[in-house]
Amino acid sequence: SGSGVASVTWRARQSGGGSFADLASDTDAPFSATWDVTALPSVAHDLQLVVTDNAGNTFTSPSITVVVDSIAPTVSLDSPGSPISGTVALSASTTGDATTVAFSRSPAGAASWTPIGSDGSSPYGASFHTTAVPDGLYDLRALVSDSVNNTSQDVVAGVRIDNFVPLVVSSAPANGSIVA
């Protein structure tokens, strides 16, 4: 009520002290801001709002505490060996707060990833049906995500897929021959 809101400013500091620093301001309702936390340490931070009305009066909210998580979990993709054929079980292990591991393939060196499957619980794995792709060299990738979309990956490069069944086009001696 009164003269109306002129601006809202968001402020933050690392919990435990120090001065609040302005993050962003908005002068248009609905008031909103974006906070890029990717470069911040993964610790607790205090947030507060400063609201200024059209008459110049200000109100500073009590602070709230949030925990910034900018550390990605790690993943290790187990090599399936090479060459591979048929249906191959892929597996990966993780450290950190992993929620999903997505498995994908790419022609070797192309970094053009096609999904194979994903798993949301440990032990992480997926079935790779190699007969669905042409024979050749491929890179396999495991991409791990956590609950706030921090990601990291591990790649096993140069895995040969060989589903080609060799054919006999001639044999010696010929069928029905008498051999001495």
PDB file of C-alpha atoms in Angstrom:
ATOM      1  CA  SER A   1       0.000   0.000   0.000  1.00  0.00           C
ATOM      2  CA  GLY A   2       1.048   3.604  -0.053  1.00  0.00           C
ATOM      3  CA  SER A   3       3.092   4.980  -2.931  1.00  0.00           C
ATOM      4  CA  GLY A   4       3.843   1.568  -4.496  1.00  0.00           C
ATOM      5  CA  VAL A   5       7.074  -0.339  -4.990  1.00  0.00           C
ATOM      6  CA  ALA A   6       9.771   1.379  -7.016  1.00  0.00           C
ATOM      7  CA  SER A   7      12.432  -1.362  -6.884  1.00  0.00           C
ATOM      8  CA  VAL A   8      13.499  -4.607  -5.310  1.00  0.00           C
ATOM      9  CA  THR A   9      17.192  -5.376  -4.763  1.00  0.00           C
ATOM     10  CA  TRP A  10      18.521  -8.834  -3.947  1.00  0.00           C
ATOM     11  CA  ARG A  11      21.627  -9.049  -1.763  1.00  0.00           C
ATOM     12  CA  ALA A  12      23.849 -11.937  -0.652  1.00  0.00           C
ATOM     13  CA  ARG A  13      26.856 -12.766   1.470  1.00  0.00           C
ATOM     14  CA  GLN A  14      28.652 -15.904   2.519  1.00  0.00           C
ATOM     15  CA  SER A  15      27.142 -17.044   5.815  1.00  0.00           C
ATOM     16  CA  GLY A  16      29.077 -16.178   8.905  1.00  0.00           C
ATOM     17  CA  GLY A  17      29.639 -12.510   8.359  1.00  0.00           C
ATOM     18  CA  GLY A  18      30.804  -9.867   6.018  1.00  0.00           C
ATOM     19  CA  SER A  19      28.782  -7.292   4.187  1.00  0.00           C
ATOM     20  CA  PHE A  20      25.886  -8.038   1.888  1.00  0.00           C
ATOM     21  CA  ALA A  21      26.610  -7.368  -1.786  1.00  0.00           C
ATOM     22  CA  ASP A  22      23.943  -6.404  -4.294  1.00  0.00           C
ATOM     23  CA  LEU A  23      23.160  -9.202  -6.751  1.00  0.00           C
ATOM     24  CA  ALA A  24      20.461  -7.636  -8.908  1.00  0.00           C
ATOM     25  CA  SER A  25      17.677  -5.072  -8.936  1.00  0.00           C
ATOM     26  CA  ASP A  26      14.345  -4.949 -10.720  1.00  0.00           C
ATOM     27  CA  THR A  27      11.979  -2.012 -11.168  1.00  0.00           C
ATOM     28  CA  ASP A  28       9.149  -3.848 -12.945  1.00  0.00           C
ATOM     29  CA  ALA A  29       6.539  -6.032 -11.312  1.00  0.00           C
ATOM     30  CA  PRO A  30       6.520  -8.993 -11.072  1.00  0.00           C
ATOM     31  CA  PHE A  31       9.951  -8.508  -9.553  1.00  0.00           C
ATOM     32  CA  SER A  32      12.529 -11.220 -10.327  1.00  0.00           C
ATOM     33  CA  ALA A  33      16.267 -11.815 -10.646  1.00  0.00           C
ATOM     34  CA  THR A  34      18.730 -14.495 -11.645  1.00  0.00           C
ATOM     35  CA  TRP A  35      21.656 -15.480  -9.429  1.00  0.00           C
ATOM     36  CA  ASP A  36      24.562 -17.224 -11.153  1.00  0.00           C
ATOM     37  CA  VAL A  37      26.188 -19.386  -8.482  1.00  0.00           C
ATOM     38  CA  THR A  38      28.582 -21.339 -10.707  1.00  0.00           C
ATOM     39  CA  ALA A  39      31.660 -19.435  -9.506  1.00  0.00           C
ATOM     40  CA  LEU A  40      30.678 -19.428  -5.821  1.00  0.00           C
ATOM     41  CA  PRO A  41      32.067 -21.810  -3.209  1.00  0.00           C
ATOM     42  CA  SER A  42      29.745 -24.637  -2.152  1.00  0.00           C
ATOM     43  CA  VAL A  43      28.818 -23.256   1.274  1.00  0.00           C
ATOM     44  CA  ALA A  44      25.881 -21.548   2.967  1.00  0.00           C
ATOM     45  CA  HIS A  45      24.938 -18.050   1.831  1.00  0.00           C
ATOM     46  CA  ASP A  46      22.599 -15.474   3.368  1.00  0.00           C
ATOM     47  CA  LEU A  47      20.088 -13.731   1.098  1.00  0.00           C
ATOM     48  CA  GLN A  48      17.938 -10.678   1.749  1.00  0.00           C
ATOM     49  CA  LEU A  49      15.726  -8.224  -0.124  1.00  0.00           C
ATOM     50  CA  VAL A  50      15.731  -4.449  -0.011  1.00  0.00           C
ATOM     51  CA  VAL A  51      12.400  -2.997  -1.142  1.00  0.00           C
ATOM     52  CA  THR A  52      12.192   0.710  -1.978  1.00  0.00           C
ATOM     53  CA  ASP A  53       8.857   2.433  -2.482  1.00  0.00           C
ATOM     54  CA  ASN A  54       8.090   5.404  -4.745  1.00  0.00           C
ATOM     55  CA  ALA A  55       8.447   7.795  -1.772  1.00  0.00           C
ATOM     56  CA  GLY A  56      12.028   6.601  -1.111  1.00  0.00           C
ATOM     57  CA  ASN A  57      11.227   4.500   1.979  1.00  0.00           C
ATOM     58  CA  THR A  58      13.145   1.223   2.253  1.00  0.00           C
ATOM     59  CA  PHE A  59      12.459  -2.069   3.943  1.00  0.00           C
ATOM     60  CA  THR A  60      15.173  -4.718   4.405  1.00  0.00           C
ATOM     61  CA  SER A  61      13.896  -8.255   4.852  1.00  0.00           C
ATOM     62  CA  PRO A  62      15.291 -10.666   7.399  1.00  0.00           C
ATOM     63  CA  SER A  63      17.914 -12.865   5.764  1.00  0.00           C
ATOM     64  CA  ILE A  64      17.369 -16.468   4.787  1.00  0.00           C
ATOM     65  CA  THR A  65      20.138 -19.037   4.441  1.00  0.00           C
ATOM     66  CA  VAL A  66      20.588 -21.242   1.370  1.00  0.00           C
ATOM     67  CA  VAL A  67      23.338 -23.726   0.543  1.00  0.00           C
ATOM     68  CA  VAL A  68      25.054 -23.281  -2.814  1.00  0.00           C
ATOM     69  CA  ASP A  69      26.073 -26.542  -4.499  1.00  0.00           C
ATOM     70  CA  SER A  70      28.470 -25.865  -7.358  1.00  0.00           C
ATOM     71  CA  ILE A  71      30.439 -29.123  -7.112  1.00  0.00           C
ATOM     72  CA  ALA A  72      29.639 -31.722  -9.748  1.00  0.00           C
ATOM     73  CA  PRO A  73      29.690 -35.413  -8.878  1.00  0.00           C
ATOM     74  CA  THR A  74      32.287 -37.500 -10.705  1.00  0.00           C
ATOM     75  CA  VAL A  75      31.727 -40.551 -12.867  1.00  0.00           C
ATOM     76  CA  SER A  76      33.942 -43.391 -14.060  1.00  0.00           C
ATOM     77  CA  LEU A  77      32.755 -45.387 -17.076  1.00  0.00           C
ATOM     78  CA  ASP A  78      33.908 -49.002 -17.057  1.00  0.00           C
ATOM     79  CA  SER A  79      35.450 -50.040 -20.379  1.00  0.00           C
ATOM     80  CA  PRO A  80      33.381 -52.750 -22.074  1.00  0.00           C
ATOM     81  CA  GLY A  81      36.499 -53.943 -23.945  1.00  0.00           C
ATOM     82  CA  SER A  82      36.956 -53.914 -27.698  1.00  0.00           C
ATOM     83  CA  PRO A  83      35.688 -55.264 -30.014  1.00  0.00           C
ATOM     84  CA  ILE A  84      32.107 -55.600 -28.772  1.00  0.00           C
ATOM     85  CA  SER A  85      29.012 -57.071 -30.393  1.00  0.00           C
ATOM     86  CA  GLY A  86      25.406 -57.920 -29.588  1.00  0.00           C
ATOM     87  CA  THR A  87      23.973 -56.577 -26.339  1.00  0.00           C
ATOM     88  CA  VAL A  88      26.647 -55.150 -24.048  1.00  0.00           C
ATOM     89  CA  ALA A  89      26.146 -54.153 -20.401  1.00  0.00           C
ATOM     90  CA  LEU A  90      27.577 -50.689 -19.710  1.00  0.00           C
ATOM     91  CA  SER A  91      28.342 -49.697 -16.128  1.00  0.00           C
ATOM     92  CA  ALA A  92      29.663 -46.659 -14.289  1.00  0.00           C
ATOM     93  CA  SER A  93      30.537 -45.688 -10.738  1.00  0.00           C
ATOM     94  CA  THR A  94      30.118 -42.243  -9.182  1.00  0.00           C
ATOM     95  CA  THR A  95      31.256 -40.124  -6.276  1.00  0.00           C
ATOM     96  CA  GLY A  96      29.338 -37.196  -4.843  1.00  0.00           C
ATOM     97  CA  ASP A  97      25.617 -36.491  -4.919  1.00  0.00           C
ATOM     98  CA  ALA A  98      24.777 -38.292  -8.190  1.00  0.00           C
ATOM     99  CA  THR A  99      21.123 -38.613  -9.204  1.00  0.00           C
ATOM    100  CA  THR A 100      21.361 -39.824 -12.819  1.00  0.00           C
ATOM    101  CA  VAL A 101      23.946 -41.315 -15.165  1.00  0.00           C
ATOM    102  CA  ALA A 102      23.193 -41.037 -18.887  1.00  0.00           C
ATOM    103  CA  PHE A 103      25.047 -43.319 -21.307  1.00  0.00           C
ATOM    104  CA  SER A 104      25.601 -42.294 -24.940  1.00  0.00           C
ATOM    105  CA  ARG A 105      27.637 -43.131 -28.036  1.00  0.00           C
ATOM    106  CA  SER A 106      29.318 -41.154 -30.786  1.00  0.00           C
ATOM    107  CA  PRO A 107      31.317 -42.048 -33.873  1.00  0.00           C
ATOM    108  CA  ALA A 108      34.949 -41.939 -32.683  1.00  0.00           C
ATOM    109  CA  GLY A 109      36.174 -38.357 -32.256  1.00  0.00           C
ATOM    110  CA  ALA A 110      32.934 -36.729 -33.454  1.00  0.00           C
ATOM    111  CA  ALA A 111      31.501 -35.725 -30.027  1.00  0.00           C
ATOM    112  CA  SER A 112      28.021 -36.089 -31.554  1.00  0.00           C
ATOM    113  CA  TRP A 113      26.294 -37.982 -28.754  1.00  0.00           C
ATOM    114  CA  THR A 114      23.321 -40.295 -29.239  1.00  0.00           C
ATOM    115  CA  PRO A 115      21.567 -41.612 -26.108  1.00  0.00           C
ATOM    116  CA  ILE A 116      21.902 -45.280 -25.189  1.00  0.00           C
ATOM    117  CA  GLY A 117      20.053 -45.185 -21.853  1.00  0.00           C
ATOM    118  CA  SER A 118      20.103 -43.716 -18.369  1.00  0.00           C
ATOM    119  CA  ASP A 119      19.883 -44.962 -14.809  1.00  0.00           C
ATOM    120  CA  GLY A 120      18.729 -43.134 -11.685  1.00  0.00           C
ATOM    121  CA  SER A 121      20.125 -45.457  -9.036  1.00  0.00           C
ATOM    122  CA  SER A 122      23.375 -47.164  -8.147  1.00  0.00           C
ATOM    123  CA  PRO A 123      24.784 -49.401  -9.524  1.00  0.00           C
ATOM    124  CA  TYR A 124      24.473 -47.321 -12.688  1.00  0.00           C
ATOM    125  CA  GLY A 125      24.144 -49.215 -15.954  1.00  0.00           C
ATOM    126  CA  ALA A 126      22.504 -49.504 -19.366  1.00  0.00           C
ATOM    127  CA  SER A 127      22.214 -52.120 -22.102  1.00  0.00           C
ATOM    128  CA  PHE A 128      23.834 -51.179 -25.398  1.00  0.00           C
ATOM    129  CA  HIS A 129      22.316 -52.984 -28.371  1.00  0.00           C
ATOM    130  CA  THR A 130      25.241 -52.712 -30.788  1.00  0.00           C
ATOM    131  CA  THR A 131      23.320 -54.291 -33.681  1.00  0.00           C
ATOM    132  CA  ALA A 132      21.361 -51.021 -33.970  1.00  0.00           C
ATOM    133  CA  VAL A 133      24.458 -49.136 -35.206  1.00  0.00           C
ATOM    134  CA  PRO A 134      26.839 -49.726 -38.098  1.00  0.00           C
ATOM    135  CA  ASP A 135      30.111 -51.491 -37.340  1.00  0.00           C
ATOM    136  CA  GLY A 136      33.035 -49.158 -36.699  1.00  0.00           C
ATOM    137  CA  LEU A 137      34.881 -47.207 -34.004  1.00  0.00           C
ATOM    138  CA  TYR A 138      32.812 -45.429 -31.345  1.00  0.00           C
ATOM    139  CA  ASP A 139      33.353 -43.370 -28.227  1.00  0.00           C
ATOM    140  CA  LEU A 140      31.160 -44.209 -25.226  1.00  0.00           C
ATOM    141  CA  ARG A 141      30.240 -41.625 -22.594  1.00  0.00           C
ATOM    142  CA  ALA A 142      28.779 -41.611 -19.091  1.00  0.00           C
ATOM    143  CA  LEU A 143      27.375 -38.209 -18.044  1.00  0.00           C
ATOM    144  CA  VAL A 144      26.495 -37.819 -14.358  1.00  0.00           C
ATOM    145  CA  SER A 145      24.089 -35.188 -12.981  1.00  0.00           C
ATOM    146  CA  ASP A 146      23.168 -34.176  -9.453  1.00  0.00           C
ATOM    147  CA  SER A 147      19.955 -32.688  -8.067  1.00  0.00           C
ATOM    148  CA  VAL A 148      20.896 -29.135  -9.140  1.00  0.00           C
ATOM    149  CA  ASN A 149      22.177 -30.117 -12.620  1.00  0.00           C
ATOM    150  CA  ASN A 150      25.910 -30.026 -11.940  1.00  0.00           C
ATOM    151  CA  THR A 151      27.436 -32.469 -14.442  1.00  0.00           C
ATOM    152  CA  SER A 152      30.674 -34.234 -15.307  1.00  0.00           C
ATOM    153  CA  GLN A 153      31.525 -36.985 -17.759  1.00  0.00           C
ATOM    154  CA  ASP A 154      33.879 -39.830 -18.548  1.00  0.00           C
ATOM    155  CA  VAL A 155      34.568 -41.127 -22.066  1.00  0.00           C
ATOM    156  CA  VAL A 156      35.948 -44.465 -23.227  1.00  0.00           C
ATOM    157  CA  ALA A 157      37.332 -43.771 -26.699  1.00  0.00           C
ATOM    158  CA  GLY A 158      37.861 -46.019 -29.690  1.00  0.00           C
ATOM    159  CA  VAL A 159      35.609 -48.988 -28.923  1.00  0.00           C
ATOM    160  CA  ARG A 160      35.187 -51.145 -32.018  1.00  0.00           C
ATOM    161  CA  ILE A 161      31.715 -52.512 -32.752  1.00  0.00           C
ATOM    162  CA  ASP A 162      31.920 -55.642 -34.892  1.00  0.00           C
ATOM    163  CA  ASN A 163      28.642 -57.426 -35.541  1.00  0.00           C
ATOM    164  CA  PHE A 164      29.672 -58.575 -39.032  1.00  0.00           C
ATOM    165  CA  VAL A 165      29.448 -62.338 -39.368  1.00  0.00           C
ATOM    166  CA  PRO A 166      32.185 -63.624 -41.701  1.00  0.00           C
ATOM    167  CA  LEU A 167      30.952 -65.541 -44.725  1.00  0.00           C
ATOM    168  CA  VAL A 168      32.771 -68.394 -46.416  1.00  0.00           C
ATOM    169  CA  VAL A 169      32.724 -67.660 -50.156  1.00  0.00           C
ATOM    170  CA  SER A 170      34.758 -70.666 -51.260  1.00  0.00           C
ATOM    171  CA  SER A 171      36.265 -73.719 -49.727  1.00  0.00           C
ATOM    172  CA  ALA A 172      38.931 -76.100 -50.775  1.00  0.00           C
ATOM    173  CA  PRO A 173      38.548 -78.909 -51.441  1.00  0.00           C
ATOM    174  CA  ALA A 174      35.190 -78.533 -53.137  1.00  0.00           C
ATOM    175  CA  ASN A 175      32.208 -80.294 -51.653  1.00  0.00           C
ATOM    176  CA  GLY A 176      32.059 -83.921 -52.860  1.00  0.00           C
ATOM    177  CA  SER A 177      35.707 -84.034 -53.918  1.00  0.00           C
ATOM    178  CA  ILE A 178      37.777 -87.186 -53.391  1.00  0.00           C
ATOM    179  CA  VAL A 179      40.960 -86.400 -51.621  1.00  0.00           C
ATOM    180  CA  ALA A 180      43.989 -88.629 -51.526  1.00  0.00           C
TER     181      ALA A 180
END
